[in-house]
mmCIF file of C-alpha atoms and ligand atoms in Angstrom:
data_model
loop_
_atom_site.group_PDB
_atom_site.id
_atom_site.type_symbol
_atom_site.label_atom_id
_atom_site.label_comp_id
_atom_site.label_asym_id
_atom_site.label_seq_id
_atom_site.Cartn_x
_atom_site.Cartn_y
_atom_site.Cartn_z
ATOM 1 C CA MET A 890 47.175 90.613 114.377
ATOM 2 C CA ALA A 891 49.078 91.722 111.651
ATOM 3 C CA PRO A 892 51.924 90.447 110.008
ATOM 4 C CA THR A 893 55.610 92.788 109.914
ATOM 5 C CA PRO A 894 56.166 94.466 107.142
ATOM 6 C CA ALA A 895 58.735 93.173 104.243
ATOM 7 C CA LEU A 896 62.091 92.855 103.916
ATOM 8 C CA ALA A 897 63.223 95.559 101.849
ATOM 9 C CA ASP A 898 63.949 95.122 98.389
ATOM 10 C CA ARG A 899 67.999 94.445 98.198
ATOM 11 C CA VAL A 900 67.979 91.953 100.855
ATOM 12 C CA ARG A 901 64.735 89.937 98.502
ATOM 13 C CA THR A 902 66.446 90.301 95.125
ATOM 14 C CA THR A 903 69.672 89.429 96.647
ATOM 15 C CA LYS A 904 71.349 86.406 96.021
ATOM 16 C CA PRO A 905 73.034 84.258 98.976
ATOM 17 C CA SER A 906 76.088 83.378 99.021
ATOM 18 C CA ALA A 907 76.810 80.032 96.966
ATOM 19 C CA ILE A 908 80.470 79.808 98.670
ATOM 20 C CA ARG A 909 79.364 80.109 102.856
ATOM 21 C CA GLU A 910 76.490 76.838 101.374
ATOM 22 C CA ILE A 911 79.082 75.312 99.282
ATOM 23 C CA LEU A 912 81.407 75.625 102.911
ATOM 24 C CA ALA A 913 78.318 74.394 104.977
ATOM 25 C CA VAL A 914 78.647 70.880 102.913
ATOM 26 C CA THR A 915 82.151 70.962 103.535
ATOM 27 C CA SER A 916 82.503 71.172 106.952
ATOM 28 C CA ARG A 917 81.777 67.930 107.332
ATOM 29 C CA PRO A 918 84.298 66.181 109.106
ATOM 30 C CA GLY A 919 87.060 64.699 107.295
ATOM 31 C CA THR A 920 86.111 66.214 103.881
ATOM 32 C CA ILE A 921 89.327 67.251 102.289
ATOM 33 C CA SER A 922 88.605 71.169 100.608
ATOM 34 C CA PHE A 923 89.638 72.783 97.821
ATOM 35 C CA ALA A 924 86.531 75.464 98.447
ATOM 36 C CA GLY A 925 86.580 78.031 100.992
ATOM 37 C CA GLY A 926 89.790 80.214 100.745
ATOM 38 C CA LEU A 927 90.917 79.679 104.113
ATOM 39 C CA PRO A 928 94.476 80.426 105.219
ATOM 40 C CA ALA A 929 95.941 77.562 107.028
ATOM 41 C CA PRO A 930 95.223 77.888 111.012
ATOM 42 C CA GLU A 931 99.170 76.137 111.974
ATOM 43 C CA LEU A 932 101.135 78.592 110.084
ATOM 44 C CA PHE A 933 99.109 81.597 112.245
ATOM 45 C CA ASP A 934 101.712 82.847 114.342
ATOM 46 C CA THR A 935 99.529 82.598 117.215
ATOM 47 C CA GLU A 936 102.330 82.649 119.721
ATOM 48 C CA GLY A 937 103.788 86.127 118.613
ATOM 49 C CA LEU A 938 100.158 86.953 118.159
ATOM 50 C CA ARG A 939 99.112 86.022 121.925
ATOM 51 C CA ALA A 940 102.429 88.152 123.091
ATOM 52 C CA ALA A 941 101.057 91.236 120.909
ATOM 53 C CA TYR A 942 98.073 91.037 122.465
ATOM 54 C CA ASP A 943 99.173 90.909 126.042
ATOM 55 C CA ALA A 944 101.758 94.157 125.370
ATOM 56 C CA ALA A 945 99.330 95.686 124.608
ATOM 57 C CA PHE A 946 97.096 95.089 127.432
ATOM 58 C CA ALA A 947 100.111 95.483 129.452
ATOM 59 C CA ARG A 948 101.171 98.981 128.034
ATOM 60 C CA SER A 949 97.648 100.981 127.901
ATOM 61 C CA ALA A 950 95.011 98.204 128.796
ATOM 62 C CA ARG A 951 92.436 101.126 129.728
ATOM 63 C CA ARG A 952 92.911 102.899 126.185
ATOM 64 C CA ALA A 953 92.603 99.096 124.408
ATOM 65 C CA LEU A 954 88.944 98.931 125.963
ATOM 66 C CA GLN A 955 87.982 101.730 125.221
ATOM 67 C CA TYR A 956 86.428 103.834 122.118
ATOM 68 C CA SER A 957 88.403 104.762 119.999
ATOM 69 C CA THR A 958 88.336 107.715 116.774
ATOM 70 C CA THR A 959 86.867 106.001 113.809
ATOM 71 C CA GLU A 960 90.055 106.873 111.324
ATOM 72 C CA GLY A 961 92.363 104.003 113.635
ATOM 73 C CA ALA A 962 95.085 103.684 115.574
ATOM 74 C CA PRO A 963 97.390 106.236 114.868
ATOM 75 C CA GLU A 964 100.363 103.558 115.482
ATOM 76 C CA LEU A 965 98.754 101.120 112.827
ATOM 77 C CA ARG A 966 97.684 104.072 110.504
ATOM 78 C CA GLU A 967 101.307 104.630 111.118
ATOM 79 C CA ALA A 968 102.432 101.174 110.394
ATOM 80 C CA VAL A 969 100.191 100.421 107.284
ATOM 81 C CA ALA A 970 101.354 104.146 105.347
ATOM 82 C CA ALA A 971 104.698 102.949 106.616
ATOM 83 C CA ARG A 972 104.708 99.416 104.341
ATOM 84 C CA LEU A 973 102.596 100.726 101.595
ATOM 85 C CA HIS A 974 106.003 103.706 101.495
ATOM 86 C CA GLY A 975 108.585 101.184 101.435
ATOM 87 C CA ARG A 976 106.425 99.011 98.131
ATOM 88 C CA GLY A 977 106.761 102.024 96.144
ATOM 89 C CA LEU A 978 103.110 103.698 96.761
ATOM 90 C CA PRO A 979 103.791 107.244 99.045
ATOM 91 C CA THR A 980 101.719 107.226 101.389
ATOM 92 C CA CYS A 981 100.625 109.193 104.628
ATOM 93 C CA ALA A 982 99.023 107.526 108.767
ATOM 94 C CA ASP A 983 96.314 110.749 107.768
ATOM 95 C CA ASP A 984 96.027 108.239 103.475
ATOM 96 C CA VAL A 985 95.019 105.650 105.678
ATOM 97 C CA LEU A 986 91.401 104.823 106.928
ATOM 98 C CA ILE A 987 91.296 101.367 108.869
ATOM 99 C CA THR A 988 88.775 98.981 108.165
ATOM 100 C CA THR A 989 86.709 96.354 109.723
ATOM 101 C CA GLY A 990 88.315 93.592 107.200
ATOM 102 C CA SER A 991 89.313 94.831 103.630
ATOM 103 C CA GLN A 992 85.424 93.380 103.524
ATOM 104 C CA GLN A 993 84.558 97.053 105.427
ATOM 105 C CA GLY A 994 86.791 98.647 102.765
ATOM 106 C CA LEU A 995 84.610 97.769 100.073
ATOM 107 C CA ALA A 996 81.317 98.133 101.579
ATOM 108 C CA LEU A 997 81.866 101.762 103.141
ATOM 109 C CA ILE A 998 83.419 102.363 98.966
ATOM 110 C CA THR A 999 79.877 101.178 97.790
ATOM 111 C CA THR A 1000 77.993 103.973 100.335
ATOM 112 C CA ALA A 1001 80.560 106.697 99.158
ATOM 113 C CA LEU A 1002 80.661 106.473 95.202
ATOM 114 C CA ILE A 1003 76.711 103.979 94.210
ATOM 115 C CA GLY A 1004 73.350 104.857 94.526
ATOM 116 C CA PRO A 1005 70.633 102.614 92.881
ATOM 117 C CA GLY A 1006 70.836 102.641 89.327
ATOM 118 C CA ASP A 1007 75.380 103.791 89.173
ATOM 119 C CA ALA A 1008 76.688 101.272 86.521
ATOM 120 C CA VAL A 1009 79.131 99.603 88.427
ATOM 121 C CA LEU A 1010 82.708 97.522 85.640
ATOM 122 C CA VAL A 1011 84.261 94.513 87.394
ATOM 123 C CA GLU A 1012 85.528 91.901 85.919
ATOM 124 C CA ASP A 1013 84.228 88.870 84.988
ATOM 125 C CA PRO A 1014 84.190 86.710 86.916
ATOM 126 C CA THR A 1015 85.275 88.433 89.997
ATOM 127 C CA TYR A 1016 84.836 88.332 93.749
ATOM 128 C CA LEU A 1017 81.511 86.775 95.338
ATOM 129 C CA ALA A 1018 81.396 89.115 98.111
ATOM 130 C CA ALA A 1019 81.915 92.006 95.864
ATOM 131 C CA LEU A 1020 79.278 91.683 93.901
ATOM 132 C CA GLN A 1021 76.748 91.137 96.307
ATOM 133 C CA GLY A 1022 77.761 94.334 98.158
ATOM 134 C CA PHE A 1023 76.952 96.111 94.798
ATOM 135 C CA ALA A 1024 73.971 94.189 94.382
ATOM 136 C CA LEU A 1025 72.721 95.527 97.751
ATOM 137 C CA ALA A 1026 73.641 98.905 96.761
ATOM 138 C CA GLY A 1027 71.421 99.216 93.562
ATOM 139 C CA ALA A 1028 74.803 98.801 91.905
ATOM 140 C CA ARG A 1029 73.877 98.407 87.442
ATOM 141 C CA LEU A 1030 76.777 95.977 87.216
ATOM 142 C CA ILE A 1031 78.892 95.426 84.135
ATOM 143 C CA PRO A 1032 81.407 92.375 82.715
ATOM 144 C CA VAL A 1033 83.718 93.402 81.559
ATOM 145 C CA PRO A 1034 85.465 91.237 79.320
ATOM 146 C CA CYS A 1035 88.930 89.836 80.683
ATOM 147 C CA ASP A 1036 91.090 86.495 79.388
ATOM 148 C CA GLU A 1037 93.855 84.819 81.162
ATOM 149 C CA GLU A 1038 95.257 87.666 82.072
ATOM 150 C CA GLY A 1039 92.848 90.540 83.880
ATOM 151 C CA ILE A 1040 91.318 93.015 81.841
ATOM 152 C CA LEU A 1041 90.892 93.779 77.494
ATOM 153 C CA PRO A 1042 91.608 97.681 78.021
ATOM 154 C CA ASP A 1043 90.344 98.085 74.796
ATOM 155 C CA ALA A 1044 87.126 96.244 75.671
ATOM 156 C CA LEU A 1045 87.050 98.534 78.792
ATOM 157 C CA GLU A 1046 87.594 101.462 77.253
ATOM 158 C CA GLU A 1047 84.441 101.316 74.863
ATOM 159 C CA ILE A 1048 82.034 99.904 78.051
ATOM 160 C CA VAL A 1049 83.545 103.286 80.153
ATOM 161 C CA ALA A 1050 82.511 105.460 76.863
ATOM 162 C CA ARG A 1051 79.131 103.811 76.498
ATOM 163 C CA GLU A 1052 78.099 103.246 80.174
ATOM 164 C CA ARG A 1053 79.744 105.748 81.881
ATOM 165 C CA PRO A 1054 80.133 104.157 84.575
ATOM 166 C CA LYS A 1055 81.498 105.305 88.177
ATOM 167 C CA LEU A 1056 83.938 102.599 89.377
ATOM 168 C CA LEU A 1057 85.946 100.161 88.116
ATOM 169 C CA TYR A 1058 86.320 97.142 90.938
ATOM 170 C CA THR A 1059 89.595 95.489 89.843
ATOM 171 C CA VAL A 1060 91.402 92.528 91.423
ATOM 172 C CA PRO A 1061 94.811 93.423 89.740
ATOM 173 C CA THR A 1062 97.061 90.475 91.434
ATOM 174 C CA PHE A 1063 95.955 86.832 92.419
ATOM 175 C CA GLN A 1064 92.411 87.408 91.604
ATOM 176 C CA ASN A 1065 89.531 86.335 93.376
ATOM 177 C CA PRO A 1066 88.291 83.518 91.541
ATOM 178 C CA THR A 1067 90.650 82.939 89.193
ATOM 179 C CA GLY A 1068 94.449 83.704 90.268
ATOM 180 C CA ARG A 1069 94.816 85.705 87.631
ATOM 181 C CA THR A 1070 97.277 89.075 87.930
ATOM 182 C CA LEU A 1071 97.036 91.856 85.201
ATOM 183 C CA PRO A 1072 100.466 92.499 83.560
ATOM 184 C CA ALA A 1073 102.549 95.887 83.639
ATOM 185 C CA ALA A 1074 101.409 97.490 80.161
ATOM 186 C CA ARG A 1075 97.381 96.326 80.987
ATOM 187 C CA ARG A 1076 97.820 98.777 84.891
ATOM 188 C CA ALA A 1077 99.077 101.674 82.939
ATOM 189 C CA ALA A 1078 96.279 101.347 79.926
ATOM 190 C CA VAL A 1079 93.905 100.949 82.625
ATOM 191 C CA ALA A 1080 94.490 103.572 84.816
ATOM 192 C CA GLU A 1081 94.963 105.818 81.569
ATOM 193 C CA ILE A 1082 91.821 105.763 81.114
ATOM 194 C CA ALA A 1083 90.700 106.177 84.303
ATOM 195 C CA ALA A 1084 92.381 109.625 83.726
ATOM 196 C CA ARG A 1085 91.102 109.869 80.476
ATOM 197 C CA LEU A 1086 87.445 109.478 80.568
ATOM 198 C CA GLY A 1087 86.818 110.021 84.523
ATOM 199 C CA LEU A 1088 86.125 106.522 86.658
ATOM 200 C CA TRP A 1089 86.931 106.442 89.826
ATOM 201 C CA LEU A 1090 88.893 102.529 90.542
ATOM 202 C CA LEU A 1091 88.623 99.963 93.446
ATOM 203 C CA GLU A 1092 91.797 98.095 93.794
ATOM 204 C CA ASP A 1093 91.489 95.096 95.857
ATOM 205 C CA ASP A 1094 94.490 93.223 97.008
ATOM 206 C CA PRO A 1095 93.872 91.129 99.499
ATOM 207 C CA TYR A 1096 96.940 88.935 97.447
ATOM 208 C CA GLY A 1097 99.482 90.948 96.345
ATOM 209 C CA ASP A 1098 101.383 89.821 99.409
ATOM 210 C CA LEU A 1099 101.703 85.733 98.763
ATOM 211 C CA ARG A 1100 104.140 86.006 95.514
ATOM 212 C CA TYR A 1101 105.506 82.124 95.169
ATOM 213 C CA GLU A 1102 107.689 82.896 91.321
ATOM 214 C CA GLY A 1103 108.392 86.380 89.271
ATOM 215 C CA ARG A 1104 108.311 89.992 90.514
ATOM 216 C CA ALA A 1105 105.780 93.100 92.335
ATOM 217 C CA LEU A 1106 103.849 94.786 89.689
ATOM 218 C CA PRO A 1107 102.573 98.489 90.589
ATOM 219 C CA TRP A 1108 99.778 99.126 92.508
ATOM 220 C CA LEU A 1109 97.600 100.355 89.990
ATOM 221 C CA ALA A 1110 97.179 103.783 92.677
ATOM 222 C CA ALA A 1111 101.003 104.140 91.441
ATOM 223 C CA HIS A 1112 100.339 105.056 88.403
ATOM 224 C CA PRO A 1113 99.553 108.184 86.187
ATOM 225 C CA GLY A 1114 96.947 109.417 86.295
ATOM 226 C CA ALA A 1115 95.852 107.126 88.625
ATOM 227 C CA GLU A 1116 96.561 108.373 92.243
ATOM 228 C CA ASP A 1117 93.715 110.768 92.422
ATOM 229 C CA ARG A 1118 91.033 109.135 91.760
ATOM 230 C CA THR A 1119 92.240 105.156 92.858
ATOM 231 C CA ALA A 1120 90.954 103.421 96.538
ATOM 232 C CA LEU A 1121 93.035 100.424 97.580
ATOM 233 C CA LEU A 1122 92.066 97.977 100.079
ATOM 234 C CA GLY A 1123 94.556 96.066 101.721
ATOM 235 C CA SER A 1124 94.385 93.245 104.679
ATOM 236 C CA PHE A 1125 96.140 92.065 107.225
ATOM 237 C CA SER A 1126 93.677 88.566 106.798
ATOM 238 C CA LYS A 1127 96.015 86.778 104.249
ATOM 239 C CA VAL A 1128 99.176 87.358 105.941
ATOM 240 C CA MET A 1129 98.439 87.471 109.539
ATOM 241 C CA ALA A 1130 95.064 86.112 110.350
ATOM 242 C CA PRO A 1131 91.394 86.278 109.067
ATOM 243 C CA GLY A 1132 89.822 86.465 111.934
ATOM 244 C CA LEU A 1133 91.426 89.217 113.473
ATOM 245 C CA ARG A 1134 89.013 91.457 111.174
ATOM 246 C CA LEU A 1135 91.446 94.191 110.005
ATOM 247 C CA GLY A 1136 91.970 95.997 107.035
ATOM 248 C CA TRP A 1137 92.538 99.069 105.151
ATOM 249 C CA LEU A 1138 91.366 102.121 103.235
ATOM 250 C CA ARG A 1139 94.066 104.333 101.136
ATOM 251 C CA ALA A 1140 92.226 106.967 99.249
ATOM 252 C CA PRO A 1141 92.604 110.815 98.105
ATOM 253 C CA ALA A 1142 91.221 112.915 100.715
ATOM 254 C CA ALA A 1143 87.324 113.966 100.048
ATOM 255 C CA LEU A 1144 87.008 109.947 99.192
ATOM 256 C CA LEU A 1145 88.386 109.171 102.530
ATOM 257 C CA ARG A 1146 86.349 111.357 104.143
ATOM 258 C CA ALA A 1147 83.231 110.139 103.099
ATOM 259 C CA ALA A 1148 84.146 107.298 103.902
ATOM 260 C CA VAL A 1149 85.257 107.868 107.315
ATOM 261 C CA LEU A 1150 81.848 109.532 107.372
ATOM 262 C CA ALA A 1151 80.384 105.877 106.069
ATOM 263 C CA LYS A 1152 82.141 104.075 109.071
ATOM 264 C CA GLN A 1153 80.871 106.755 111.437
ATOM 265 C CA ALA A 1154 77.570 105.361 110.697
ATOM 266 C CA ALA A 1155 78.306 101.172 110.172
ATOM 267 C CA ASP A 1156 80.199 100.373 112.996
ATOM 268 C CA LEU A 1157 82.688 103.625 114.965
ATOM 269 C CA HIS A 1158 85.569 102.413 114.820
ATOM 270 C CA THR A 1159 87.276 98.744 114.435
ATOM 271 C CA SER A 1160 88.115 97.308 117.552
ATOM 272 C CA THR A 1161 90.669 98.953 119.054
ATOM 273 C CA VAL A 1162 92.535 96.371 121.168
ATOM 274 C CA ASP A 1163 93.014 94.178 117.535
ATOM 275 C CA GLN A 1164 94.701 97.913 116.372
ATOM 276 C CA LEU A 1165 96.757 98.334 119.453
ATOM 277 C CA ALA A 1166 98.106 93.895 119.152
ATOM 278 C CA THR A 1167 98.662 94.227 115.734
ATOM 279 C CA ALA A 1168 100.769 97.247 115.851
ATOM 280 C CA GLU A 1169 102.616 96.469 118.970
ATOM 281 C CA TYR A 1170 102.632 92.666 117.006
ATOM 282 C CA LEU A 1171 104.708 95.372 113.789
ATOM 283 C CA ARG A 1172 106.822 97.357 116.019
ATOM 284 C CA THR A 1173 108.252 94.299 117.764
ATOM 285 C CA VAL A 1174 108.202 91.097 114.676
ATOM 286 C CA ASP A 1175 108.987 91.158 111.530
ATOM 287 C CA LEU A 1176 105.945 90.746 109.255
ATOM 288 C CA ASP A 1177 107.982 90.486 106.294
ATOM 289 C CA ALA A 1178 110.364 87.191 107.548
ATOM 290 C CA HIS A 1179 106.752 85.402 108.793
ATOM 291 C CA VAL A 1180 105.024 85.720 105.125
ATOM 292 C CA ALA A 1181 108.201 84.434 103.027
ATOM 293 C CA ARG A 1182 107.303 81.105 105.664
ATOM 294 C CA VAL A 1183 104.204 81.443 104.973
ATOM 295 C CA ARG A 1184 104.485 81.348 101.031
ATOM 296 C CA ASP A 1185 107.336 79.222 101.167
ATOM 297 C CA ALA A 1186 104.476 76.052 102.610
ATOM 298 C CA TYR A 1187 101.674 77.703 100.601
ATOM 299 C CA ARG A 1188 104.241 77.020 97.078
ATOM 300 C CA ILE A 1189 104.774 73.587 97.664
ATOM 301 C CA ARG A 1190 100.791 73.360 98.281
ATOM 302 C CA ARG A 1191 100.090 74.974 94.836
ATOM 303 C CA ASP A 1192 102.466 72.730 93.033
ATOM 304 C CA ALA A 1193 101.029 69.203 94.745
ATOM 305 C CA LEU A 1194 97.959 70.637 93.060
ATOM 306 C CA LEU A 1195 98.817 71.561 89.796
ATOM 307 C CA ALA A 1196 100.927 68.040 89.650
ATOM 308 C CA GLY A 1197 98.278 66.143 90.132
ATOM 309 C CA LEU A 1198 95.209 68.186 89.147
ATOM 310 C CA GLY A 1199 95.833 65.625 85.076
ATOM 311 C CA ALA A 1200 95.336 63.065 86.527
ATOM 312 C CA ALA A 1201 92.744 63.836 88.712
ATOM 313 C CA LEU A 1202 90.459 66.067 85.735
ATOM 314 C CA PRO A 1203 88.876 64.960 83.423
ATOM 315 C CA ALA A 1204 90.891 64.716 79.683
ATOM 316 C CA GLY A 1205 90.674 67.873 78.534
ATOM 317 C CA SER A 1206 90.649 69.665 80.881
ATOM 318 C CA THR A 1207 92.524 73.465 81.211
ATOM 319 C CA TRP A 1208 93.791 75.350 84.248
ATOM 320 C CA ASN A 1209 96.561 78.001 85.197
ATOM 321 C CA ARG A 1210 99.210 77.973 87.545
ATOM 322 C CA PRO A 1211 99.438 81.659 88.968
ATOM 323 C CA GLU A 1212 102.449 83.276 90.940
ATOM 324 C CA GLY A 1213 100.621 83.369 94.210
ATOM 325 C CA GLY A 1214 97.445 83.869 96.055
ATOM 326 C CA MET A 1215 95.050 81.579 96.754
ATOM 327 C CA PHE A 1216 93.365 80.098 94.270
ATOM 328 C CA VAL A 1217 93.925 77.641 90.250
ATOM 329 C CA TRP A 1218 91.311 78.683 87.922
ATOM 330 C CA ALA A 1219 90.202 75.135 85.957
ATOM 331 C CA ARG A 1220 88.082 74.304 82.850
ATOM 332 C CA LEU A 1221 86.785 71.196 82.358
ATOM 333 C CA PRO A 1222 86.200 69.865 78.676
ATOM 334 C CA GLU A 1223 82.993 70.079 76.671
ATOM 335 C CA GLY A 1224 79.542 68.204 78.103
ATOM 336 C CA HIS A 1225 80.896 68.430 81.880
ATOM 337 C CA ASP A 1226 79.006 70.122 84.320
ATOM 338 C CA ALA A 1227 81.111 72.377 86.956
ATOM 339 C CA THR A 1228 77.872 71.681 89.900
ATOM 340 C CA ALA A 1229 77.760 68.484 89.024
ATOM 341 C CA LEU A 1230 80.853 67.540 89.260
ATOM 342 C CA PHE A 1231 80.558 69.620 92.576
ATOM 343 C CA ARG A 1232 77.810 66.553 94.599
ATOM 344 C CA GLU A 1233 79.312 63.604 93.008
ATOM 345 C CA ALA A 1234 83.198 65.505 94.431
ATOM 346 C CA ALA A 1235 80.755 66.257 98.007
ATOM 347 C CA ALA A 1236 79.777 63.134 98.212
ATOM 348 C CA ARG A 1237 83.886 61.721 98.238
ATOM 349 C CA GLY A 1238 84.819 63.600 100.441
ATOM 350 C CA VAL A 1239 85.802 66.319 98.517
ATOM 351 C CA ALA A 1240 84.925 69.767 98.089
ATOM 352 C CA PHE A 1241 85.368 73.052 94.947
ATOM 353 C CA VAL A 1242 83.597 75.837 93.948
ATOM 354 C CA PRO A 1243 81.875 75.111 91.013
ATOM 355 C CA GLY A 1244 82.880 78.966 89.040
ATOM 356 C CA ALA A 1245 79.026 79.539 87.847
ATOM 357 C CA PRO A 1246 78.061 81.967 90.334
ATOM 358 C CA PHE A 1247 81.162 84.549 90.078
ATOM 359 C CA PHE A 1248 79.649 85.450 86.941
ATOM 360 C CA ALA A 1249 78.319 88.880 86.854
ATOM 361 C CA GLY A 1250 78.272 87.706 82.343
ATOM 362 C CA THR A 1251 77.329 84.781 81.410
ATOM 363 C CA PRO A 1252 77.696 82.106 83.820
ATOM 364 C CA ASP A 1253 80.572 79.226 82.553
ATOM 365 C CA PRO A 1254 79.097 76.253 83.989
ATOM 366 C CA ARG A 1255 82.391 73.874 83.544
ATOM 367 C CA ALA A 1256 84.841 76.845 85.462
ATOM 368 C CA LEU A 1257 85.532 75.742 89.163
ATOM 369 C CA ARG A 1258 87.639 77.637 91.833
ATOM 370 C CA LEU A 1259 90.171 75.283 93.050
ATOM 371 C CA SER A 1260 92.113 77.319 96.583
ATOM 372 C CA PHE A 1261 95.184 74.942 97.541
ATOM 373 C CA THR A 1262 95.763 76.276 100.896
ATOM 374 C CA THR A 1263 94.449 74.555 103.320
ATOM 375 C CA HIS A 1264 95.704 71.888 103.324
ATOM 376 C CA THR A 1265 99.553 70.039 103.248
ATOM 377 C CA ALA A 1266 101.328 68.463 99.978
ATOM 378 C CA GLU A 1267 99.564 64.689 100.891
ATOM 379 C CA GLU A 1268 96.421 66.405 101.952
ATOM 380 C CA ILE A 1269 95.638 67.524 98.787
ATOM 381 C CA GLU A 1270 97.489 64.533 96.587
ATOM 382 C CA GLU A 1271 94.730 62.554 98.458
ATOM 383 C CA GLY A 1272 92.213 65.381 97.983
ATOM 384 C CA LEU A 1273 92.847 64.917 94.338
ATOM 385 C CA ARG A 1274 92.991 60.673 94.285
ATOM 386 C CA ARG A 1275 88.771 61.342 95.066
ATOM 387 C CA LEU A 1276 88.704 64.312 92.341
ATOM 388 C CA ALA A 1277 89.993 61.418 90.111
ATOM 389 C CA GLY A 1278 87.285 59.078 91.647
ATOM 390 C CA ALA A 1279 84.197 61.279 91.559
HETATM 391 N N1 PMP B 1043 88.705 91.117 98.485
HETATM 392 C C1 PMP B 1043 89.382 89.915 98.197
HETATM 393 C C2 PMP B 1043 89.019 89.682 96.905
HETATM 394 C C3 PMP B 1043 88.868 88.962 98.749
HETATM 395 O O1 PMP B 1043 89.417 87.457 98.085
HETATM 396 C C4 PMP B 1043 88.892 89.089 100.159
HETATM 397 C C5 PMP B 1043 87.968 87.623 101.000
HETATM 398 N N2 PMP B 1043 88.531 86.010 100.830
HETATM 399 C C6 PMP B 1043 88.426 90.143 100.618
HETATM 400 C C7 PMP B 1043 88.619 90.904 99.995
HETATM 401 C C8 PMP B 1043 87.866 90.334 102.274
HETATM 402 O O2 PMP B 1043 88.643 90.075 103.221
HETATM 403 P P1 PMP B 1043 89.007 90.366 104.651
HETATM 404 O O3 PMP B 1043 87.352 92.117 104.550
HETATM 405 O O4 PMP B 1043 89.418 89.625 105.572
HETATM 406 O O5 PMP B 1043 89.559 91.138 104.931
#
């Protein structure tokens, strides 16, 4: 018998996610995990969602179980548009495509814009599954230098002029993995550079609603010059539940049409029943009140992590203090290695994610990402004691 033909080059050359492998190690019972960015399951509004599914079935079971349009259920597109509008971004339902998680939005924009060899700019470090998606498309990934506040506009301008990229991918608010937020003046500068030099912006914002202090900043998409060149991704994962797999894409008309075409080929449409139940939920429950409760709980958890990190990490370590989101980004002192520490920590029943895989440029072996949303403050304190032992 002859062997089967080889897998496509794109999957043979793309590395599996380091985080999925770490999650496998840390799924052991009793482990306290600062690793995965998992929302706290005890904060899911399980009763509210169950009632919304019941109502969606009672009202229109046949429709809920039927094929539907690629663009998404009209009432959910309306509800998403109204939320964006209410936060200062003029949006109508036709500007919005419902996606199977914001992860699918990333894939659709990649299919719509990126061919083999096209240059894509990314923050350094950045979201791992975005790096994977761009790599699968054959993109040439170019890291943009960042400091504690994110992208350095002068460096961005110089790279755009030199490399002529198609796209900048950015998570400007409470970034994964660093928790960093791009300040207002830099947002305006990035939008201006994109407009002047000709660049698409892919603005990924799954964390913006999880703000524990400080004032909300406008989306890049709302800036003069960026309106006609920004694809904005949003998600119900962090404010409702990630298992719903519901997100959205807001984009200029031509790009949205291309994304709809790509989605037809990918999955025809996002689950009708999940869309109708979520639309029902948004109609009958005050999501903002629910998010306020989640924020209050997460603020306490963030503060517990920040209060104990100094005693847990080796002297000379540094870390930031994000105003929202799920992650703290830390750096061990000279001579330490986060991957070596991870092994020690895992053996003691505590986990985090070494930072190196998040870099498109030169990895920092001393960096690590700690998520604070999954466990209570007491569990966080115990996790930090184990980390100190490691
Ligand atoms: N973008 C970023 C920056 C993320 O951190 C995540 C989830 N970890 C996603 C997109 C995907 O989220 P979802 O598909 O659940 O909306």
